[in-house]
mmCIF file of C-alpha atoms and ligand atoms in Angstrom:
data_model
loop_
_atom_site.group_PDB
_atom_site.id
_atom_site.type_symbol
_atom_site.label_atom_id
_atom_site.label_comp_id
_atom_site.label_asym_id
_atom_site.label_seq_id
_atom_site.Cartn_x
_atom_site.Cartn_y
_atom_site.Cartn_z
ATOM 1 C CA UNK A 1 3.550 7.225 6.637
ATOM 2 C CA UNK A 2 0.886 4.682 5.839
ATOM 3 C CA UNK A 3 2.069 1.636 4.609
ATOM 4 C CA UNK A 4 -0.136 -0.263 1.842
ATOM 5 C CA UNK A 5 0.550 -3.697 0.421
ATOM 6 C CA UNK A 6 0.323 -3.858 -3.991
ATOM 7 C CA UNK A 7 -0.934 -7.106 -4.186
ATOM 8 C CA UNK A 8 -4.279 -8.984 -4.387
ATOM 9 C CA UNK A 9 -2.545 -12.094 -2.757
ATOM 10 C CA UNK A 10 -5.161 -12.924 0.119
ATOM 11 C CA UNK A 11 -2.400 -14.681 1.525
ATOM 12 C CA UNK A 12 0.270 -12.831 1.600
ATOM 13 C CA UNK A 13 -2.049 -9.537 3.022
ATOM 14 C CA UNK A 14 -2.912 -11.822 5.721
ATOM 15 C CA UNK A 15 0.211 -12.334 6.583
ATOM 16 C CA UNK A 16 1.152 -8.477 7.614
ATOM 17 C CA UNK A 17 -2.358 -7.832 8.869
ATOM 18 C CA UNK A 18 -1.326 -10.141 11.479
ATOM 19 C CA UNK A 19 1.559 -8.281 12.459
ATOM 20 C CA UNK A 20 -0.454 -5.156 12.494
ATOM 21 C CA UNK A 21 1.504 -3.058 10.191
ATOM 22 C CA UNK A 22 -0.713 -2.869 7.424
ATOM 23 C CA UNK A 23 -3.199 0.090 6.784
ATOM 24 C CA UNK A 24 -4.383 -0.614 2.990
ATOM 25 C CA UNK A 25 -4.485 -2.477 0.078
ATOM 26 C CA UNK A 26 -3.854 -1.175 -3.376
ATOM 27 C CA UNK A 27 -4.593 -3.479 -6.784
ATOM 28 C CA UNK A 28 -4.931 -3.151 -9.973
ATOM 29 C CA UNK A 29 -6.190 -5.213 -13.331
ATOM 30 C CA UNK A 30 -2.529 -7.072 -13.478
ATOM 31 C CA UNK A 31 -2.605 -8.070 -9.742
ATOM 32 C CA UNK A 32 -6.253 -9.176 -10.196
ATOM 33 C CA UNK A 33 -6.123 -11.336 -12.787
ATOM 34 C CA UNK A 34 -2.406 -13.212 -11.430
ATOM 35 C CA UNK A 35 -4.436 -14.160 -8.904
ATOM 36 C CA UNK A 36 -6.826 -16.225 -11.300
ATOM 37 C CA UNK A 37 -9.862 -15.905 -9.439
ATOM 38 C CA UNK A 38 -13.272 -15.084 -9.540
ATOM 39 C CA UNK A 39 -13.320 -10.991 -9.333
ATOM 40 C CA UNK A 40 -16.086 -10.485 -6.603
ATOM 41 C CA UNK A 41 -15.197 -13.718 -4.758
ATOM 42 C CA UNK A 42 -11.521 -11.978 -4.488
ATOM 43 C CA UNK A 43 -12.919 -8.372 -3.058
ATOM 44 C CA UNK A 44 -15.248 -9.340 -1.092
ATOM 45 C CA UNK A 45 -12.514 -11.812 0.766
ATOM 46 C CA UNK A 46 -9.653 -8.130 0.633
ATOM 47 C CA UNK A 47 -12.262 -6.111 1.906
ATOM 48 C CA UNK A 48 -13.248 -9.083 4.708
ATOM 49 C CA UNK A 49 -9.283 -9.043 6.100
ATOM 50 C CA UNK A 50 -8.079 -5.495 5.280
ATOM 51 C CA UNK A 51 -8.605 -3.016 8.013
ATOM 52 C CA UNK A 52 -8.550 0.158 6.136
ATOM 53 C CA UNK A 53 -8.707 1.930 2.399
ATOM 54 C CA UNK A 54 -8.743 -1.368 -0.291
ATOM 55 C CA UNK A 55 -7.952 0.745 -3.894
ATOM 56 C CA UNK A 56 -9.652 -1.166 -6.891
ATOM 57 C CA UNK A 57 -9.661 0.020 -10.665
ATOM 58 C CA UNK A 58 -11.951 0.670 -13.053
ATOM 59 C CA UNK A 59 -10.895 -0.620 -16.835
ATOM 60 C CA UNK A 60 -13.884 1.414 -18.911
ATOM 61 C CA UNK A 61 -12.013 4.487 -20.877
ATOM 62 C CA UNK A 62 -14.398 6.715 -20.932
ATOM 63 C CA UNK A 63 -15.999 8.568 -17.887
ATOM 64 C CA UNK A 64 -19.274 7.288 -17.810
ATOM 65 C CA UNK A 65 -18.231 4.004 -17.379
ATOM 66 C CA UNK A 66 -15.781 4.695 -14.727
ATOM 67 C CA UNK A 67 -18.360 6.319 -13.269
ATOM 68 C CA UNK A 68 -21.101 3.363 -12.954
ATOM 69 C CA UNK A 69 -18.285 0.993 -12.595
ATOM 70 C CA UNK A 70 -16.567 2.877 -9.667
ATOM 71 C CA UNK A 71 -20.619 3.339 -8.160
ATOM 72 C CA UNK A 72 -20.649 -0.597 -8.388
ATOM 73 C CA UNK A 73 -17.540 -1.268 -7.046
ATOM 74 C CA UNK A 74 -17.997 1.663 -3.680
ATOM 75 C CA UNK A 75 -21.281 -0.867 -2.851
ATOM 76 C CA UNK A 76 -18.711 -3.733 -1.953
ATOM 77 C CA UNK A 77 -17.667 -2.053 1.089
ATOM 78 C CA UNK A 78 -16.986 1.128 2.986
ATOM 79 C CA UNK A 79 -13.407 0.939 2.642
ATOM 80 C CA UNK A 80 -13.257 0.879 -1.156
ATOM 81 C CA UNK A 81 -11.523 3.512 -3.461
ATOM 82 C CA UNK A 82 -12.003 3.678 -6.673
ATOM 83 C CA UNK A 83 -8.611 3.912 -8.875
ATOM 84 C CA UNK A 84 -9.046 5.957 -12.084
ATOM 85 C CA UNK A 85 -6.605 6.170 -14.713
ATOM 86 C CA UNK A 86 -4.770 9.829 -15.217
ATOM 87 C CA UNK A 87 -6.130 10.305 -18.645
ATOM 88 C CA UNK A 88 -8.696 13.577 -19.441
ATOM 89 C CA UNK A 89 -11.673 11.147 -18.886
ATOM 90 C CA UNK A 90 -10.463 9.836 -15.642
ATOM 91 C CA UNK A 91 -10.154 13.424 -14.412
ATOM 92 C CA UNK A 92 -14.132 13.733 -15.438
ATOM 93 C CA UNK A 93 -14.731 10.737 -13.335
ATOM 94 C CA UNK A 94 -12.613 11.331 -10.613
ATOM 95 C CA UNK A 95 -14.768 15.020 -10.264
ATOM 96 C CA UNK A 96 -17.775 13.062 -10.563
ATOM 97 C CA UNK A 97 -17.332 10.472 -8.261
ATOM 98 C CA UNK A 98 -15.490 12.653 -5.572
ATOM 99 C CA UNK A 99 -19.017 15.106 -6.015
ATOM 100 C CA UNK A 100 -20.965 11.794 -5.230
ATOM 101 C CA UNK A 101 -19.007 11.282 -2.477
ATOM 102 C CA UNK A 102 -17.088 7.756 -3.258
ATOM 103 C CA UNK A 103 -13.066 8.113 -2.190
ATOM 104 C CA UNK A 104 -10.877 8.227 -5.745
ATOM 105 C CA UNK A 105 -7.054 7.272 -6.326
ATOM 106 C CA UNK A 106 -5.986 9.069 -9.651
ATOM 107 C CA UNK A 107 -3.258 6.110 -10.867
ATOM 108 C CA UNK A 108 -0.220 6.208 -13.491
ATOM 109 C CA UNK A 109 0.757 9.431 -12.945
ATOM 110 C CA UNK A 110 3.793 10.661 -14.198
ATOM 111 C CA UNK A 111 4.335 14.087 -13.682
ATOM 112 C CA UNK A 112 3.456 16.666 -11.237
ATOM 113 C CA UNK A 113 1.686 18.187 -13.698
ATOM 114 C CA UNK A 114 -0.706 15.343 -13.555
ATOM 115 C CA UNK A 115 -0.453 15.191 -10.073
ATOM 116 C CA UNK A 116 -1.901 18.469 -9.881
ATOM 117 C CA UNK A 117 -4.411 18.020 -12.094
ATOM 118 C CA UNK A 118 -5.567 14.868 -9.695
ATOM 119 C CA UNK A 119 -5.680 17.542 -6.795
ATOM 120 C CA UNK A 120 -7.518 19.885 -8.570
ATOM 121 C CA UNK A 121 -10.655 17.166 -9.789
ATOM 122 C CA UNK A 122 -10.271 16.102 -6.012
ATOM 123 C CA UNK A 123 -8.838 12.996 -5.626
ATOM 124 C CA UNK A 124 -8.127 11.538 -1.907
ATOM 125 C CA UNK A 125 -4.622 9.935 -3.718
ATOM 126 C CA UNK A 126 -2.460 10.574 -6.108
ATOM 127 C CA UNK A 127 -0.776 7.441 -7.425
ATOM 128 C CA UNK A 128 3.237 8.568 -8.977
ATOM 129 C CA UNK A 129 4.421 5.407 -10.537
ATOM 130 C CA UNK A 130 8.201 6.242 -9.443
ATOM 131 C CA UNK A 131 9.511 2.060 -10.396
ATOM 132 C CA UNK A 132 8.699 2.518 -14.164
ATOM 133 C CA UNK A 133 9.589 6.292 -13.923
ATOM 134 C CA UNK A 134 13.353 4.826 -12.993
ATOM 135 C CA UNK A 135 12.824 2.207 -15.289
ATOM 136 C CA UNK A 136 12.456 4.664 -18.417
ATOM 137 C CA UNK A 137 15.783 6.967 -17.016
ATOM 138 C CA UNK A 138 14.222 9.424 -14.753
ATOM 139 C CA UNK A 139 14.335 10.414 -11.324
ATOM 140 C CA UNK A 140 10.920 8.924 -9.765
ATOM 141 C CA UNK A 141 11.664 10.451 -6.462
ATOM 142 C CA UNK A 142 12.110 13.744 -7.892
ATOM 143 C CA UNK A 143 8.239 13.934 -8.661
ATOM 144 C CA UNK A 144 7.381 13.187 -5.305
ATOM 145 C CA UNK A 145 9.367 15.750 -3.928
ATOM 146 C CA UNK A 146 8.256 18.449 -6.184
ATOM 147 C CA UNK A 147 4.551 16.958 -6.239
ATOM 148 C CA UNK A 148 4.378 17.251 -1.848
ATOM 149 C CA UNK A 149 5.893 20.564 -2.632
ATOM 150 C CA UNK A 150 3.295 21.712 -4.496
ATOM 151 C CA UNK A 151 0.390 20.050 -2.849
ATOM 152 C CA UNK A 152 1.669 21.974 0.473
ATOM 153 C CA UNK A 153 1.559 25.365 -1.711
ATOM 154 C CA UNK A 154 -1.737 25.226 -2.084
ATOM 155 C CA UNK A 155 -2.860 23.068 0.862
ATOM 156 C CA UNK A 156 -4.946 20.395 -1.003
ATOM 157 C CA UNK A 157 -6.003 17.595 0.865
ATOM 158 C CA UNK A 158 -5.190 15.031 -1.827
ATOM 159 C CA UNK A 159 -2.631 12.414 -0.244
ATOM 160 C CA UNK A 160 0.745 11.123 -2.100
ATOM 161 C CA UNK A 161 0.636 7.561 -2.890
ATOM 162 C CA UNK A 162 4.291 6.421 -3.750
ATOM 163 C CA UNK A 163 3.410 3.356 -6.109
ATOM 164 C CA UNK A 164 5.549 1.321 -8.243
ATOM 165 C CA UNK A 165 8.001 0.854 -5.642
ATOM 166 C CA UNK A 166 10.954 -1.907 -6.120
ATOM 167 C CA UNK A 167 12.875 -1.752 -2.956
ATOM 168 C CA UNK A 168 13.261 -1.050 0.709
ATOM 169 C CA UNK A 169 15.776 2.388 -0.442
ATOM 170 C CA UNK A 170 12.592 3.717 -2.209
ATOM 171 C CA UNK A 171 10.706 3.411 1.297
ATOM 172 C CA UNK A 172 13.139 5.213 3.047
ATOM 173 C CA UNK A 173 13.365 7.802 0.239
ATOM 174 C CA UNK A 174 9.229 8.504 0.147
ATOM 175 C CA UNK A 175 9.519 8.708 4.034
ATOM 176 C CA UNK A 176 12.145 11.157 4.296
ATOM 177 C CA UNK A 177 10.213 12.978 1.938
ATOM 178 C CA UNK A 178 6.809 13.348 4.069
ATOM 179 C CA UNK A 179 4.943 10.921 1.601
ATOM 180 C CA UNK A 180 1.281 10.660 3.232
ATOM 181 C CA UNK A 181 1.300 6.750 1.500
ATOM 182 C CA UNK A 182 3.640 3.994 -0.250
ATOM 183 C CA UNK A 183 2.406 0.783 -1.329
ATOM 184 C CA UNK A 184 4.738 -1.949 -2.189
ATOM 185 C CA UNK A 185 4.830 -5.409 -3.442
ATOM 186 C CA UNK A 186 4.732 -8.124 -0.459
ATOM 187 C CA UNK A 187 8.797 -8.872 -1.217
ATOM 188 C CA UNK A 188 9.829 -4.943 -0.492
ATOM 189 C CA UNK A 189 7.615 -4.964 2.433
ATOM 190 C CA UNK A 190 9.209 -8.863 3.886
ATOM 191 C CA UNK A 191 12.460 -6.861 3.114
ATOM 192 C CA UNK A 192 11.796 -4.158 5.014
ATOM 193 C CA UNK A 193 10.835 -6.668 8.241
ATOM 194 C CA UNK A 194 14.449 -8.382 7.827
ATOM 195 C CA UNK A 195 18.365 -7.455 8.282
ATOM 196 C CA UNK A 196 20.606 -10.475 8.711
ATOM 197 C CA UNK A 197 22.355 -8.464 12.020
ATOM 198 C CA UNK A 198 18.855 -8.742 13.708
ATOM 199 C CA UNK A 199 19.044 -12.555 13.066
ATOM 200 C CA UNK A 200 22.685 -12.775 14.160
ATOM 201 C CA UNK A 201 22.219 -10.851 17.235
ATOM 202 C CA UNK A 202 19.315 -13.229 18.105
ATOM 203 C CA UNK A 203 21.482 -16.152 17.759
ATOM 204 C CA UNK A 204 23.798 -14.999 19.393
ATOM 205 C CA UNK A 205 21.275 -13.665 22.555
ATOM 206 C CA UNK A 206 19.395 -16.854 22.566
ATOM 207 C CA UNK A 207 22.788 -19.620 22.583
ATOM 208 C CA UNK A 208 24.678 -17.362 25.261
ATOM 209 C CA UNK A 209 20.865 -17.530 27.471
ATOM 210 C CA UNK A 210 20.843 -21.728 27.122
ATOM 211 C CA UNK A 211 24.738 -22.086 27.474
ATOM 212 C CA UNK A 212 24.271 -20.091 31.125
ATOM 213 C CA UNK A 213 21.594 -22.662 31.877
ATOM 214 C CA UNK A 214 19.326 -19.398 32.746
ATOM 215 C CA UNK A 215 15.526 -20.043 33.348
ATOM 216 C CA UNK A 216 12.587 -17.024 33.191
ATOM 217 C CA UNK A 217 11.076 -17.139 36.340
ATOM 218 C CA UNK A 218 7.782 -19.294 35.465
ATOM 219 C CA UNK A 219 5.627 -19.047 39.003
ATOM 220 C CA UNK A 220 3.596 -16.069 38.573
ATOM 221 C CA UNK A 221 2.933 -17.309 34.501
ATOM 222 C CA UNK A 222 -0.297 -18.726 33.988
ATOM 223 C CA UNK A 223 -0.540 -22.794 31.982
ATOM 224 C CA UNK A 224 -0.738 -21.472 29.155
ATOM 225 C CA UNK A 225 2.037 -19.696 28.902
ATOM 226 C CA UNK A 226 4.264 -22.319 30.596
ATOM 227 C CA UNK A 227 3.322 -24.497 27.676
ATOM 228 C CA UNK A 228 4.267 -21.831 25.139
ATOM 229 C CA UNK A 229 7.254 -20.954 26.950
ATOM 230 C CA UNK A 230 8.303 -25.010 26.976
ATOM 231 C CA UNK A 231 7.196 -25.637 23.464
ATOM 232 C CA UNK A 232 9.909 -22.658 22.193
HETATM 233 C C1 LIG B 301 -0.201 1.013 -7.633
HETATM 234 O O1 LIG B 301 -1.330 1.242 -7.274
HETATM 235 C C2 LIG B 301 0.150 0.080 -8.709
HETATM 236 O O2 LIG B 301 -0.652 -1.070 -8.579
HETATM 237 C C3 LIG B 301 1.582 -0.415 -8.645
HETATM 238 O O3 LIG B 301 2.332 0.237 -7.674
HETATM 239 C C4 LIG B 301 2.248 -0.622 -9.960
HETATM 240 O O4 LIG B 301 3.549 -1.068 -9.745
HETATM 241 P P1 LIG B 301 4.459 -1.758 -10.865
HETATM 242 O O5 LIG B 301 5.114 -0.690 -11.659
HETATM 243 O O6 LIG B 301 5.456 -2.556 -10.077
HETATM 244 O O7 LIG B 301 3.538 -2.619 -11.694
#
């Protein structure tokens, strides 16, 4: 499963680009404008650090503008996808853009209905919001199960996006299910990096090492690494 980080924080995607476990970037209007900066300033520096697909949104409602805005924002860089909204103009521009060749994520979706619909205009991703789903008393995860279902029926290429996620359990959950992609918000995916045993058992390791006085043997290690190995 890729794993994409829902933020436009250039910080905080820096931070798990450098432990290599990043493969995207989704954002939307919200996350852009928290980050109060200029908008083409902010994308160009995403698109400089972020080593695959980088999702940005159009906000015009009707098709023609998603279309010339989702043409300007492809020319920013190879790995941009355009996010269109699931309404019945989004699906035009989805079509449109996916016929011109620019990568498409159909966002707030639902309902596999929708979902299907997204498949059908030829979206790359399909965006379930399964947080606010939960949030209003259903079953998010129930959409992505019967959503891969029916994607697998009929063999479209479209991927699953889990978005909206809140928590490491709705990971697991999207995983276990075959989703192709979730993207979460930088807190689920520090979560996800942590359990206090880990931290405990490294304690633990480390104090029962330096109370036996053991040493690594340093001959064959070059200076550099001596110095690293005496600065920890
Ligand atoms: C996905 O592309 C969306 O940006 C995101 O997952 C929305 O999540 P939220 O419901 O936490 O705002």
């Amino acid at each position: 499963m890729k794993i994409f980080l829902d933020t436009a924080n250039v910080s905080s995607i820096k931070t798990f680009v450098g432990m290599g476990i990043l493969d995207g970037v989704t954002t939307n209007p919200t996350l852009m404008a928290k980050e109060n900066r200029e908008f083409s300033d902010l994308v160009n520096e995403i698109l400089r650090v972020v080593p695959g697909p980088v999702n940005l949104e159009v906000v015009s409602q009707q098709a023609e503008g998603m279309i010339s805005e989702g043409h300007e924002l492809a020319l920013l860089g190879p790995n941009v996808v355009v996010k269109c909204p699931m309404t019945a103009e989004g699906l035009k521009a989805v079509k449109k853009l996916h016929k011109d060749g620019i990568k498409t994520n159909m966002t707030l979706i639902f309902s596999a209905n929708q979902a299907l619909l997204a498949a059908k205009a030829g979206a790359d991703y399909a965006s379930p919001f399964i947080g606010r789903l939960d949030d209003a008393g259903h079953e998010g995860m129930k959409i992505i199960e019967e959503i891969l279902q029916i994607f697998r029926n009929y063999e479209f290429d479209t991927q699953v996006l889990v978005a909206s996620i809140r928590h490491p359990v709705h990971v697991v959950e999207a995983a276990k299910l075959g989703a192709h992609v979730a993207t979460m918000p930088p807190d689920v995916l520090d979560k996800m990096v942590k359990h206090p045993l880990t931290d405990i058992g490294l304690r633990r390791f480390l104090d029962d090492w330096q109370n036996a006085g053991l040493k690594l043997p340093t001959g064959q290690l070059s200076p550099k690494t001596k110095t690293l190995m005496q600065r920890a």
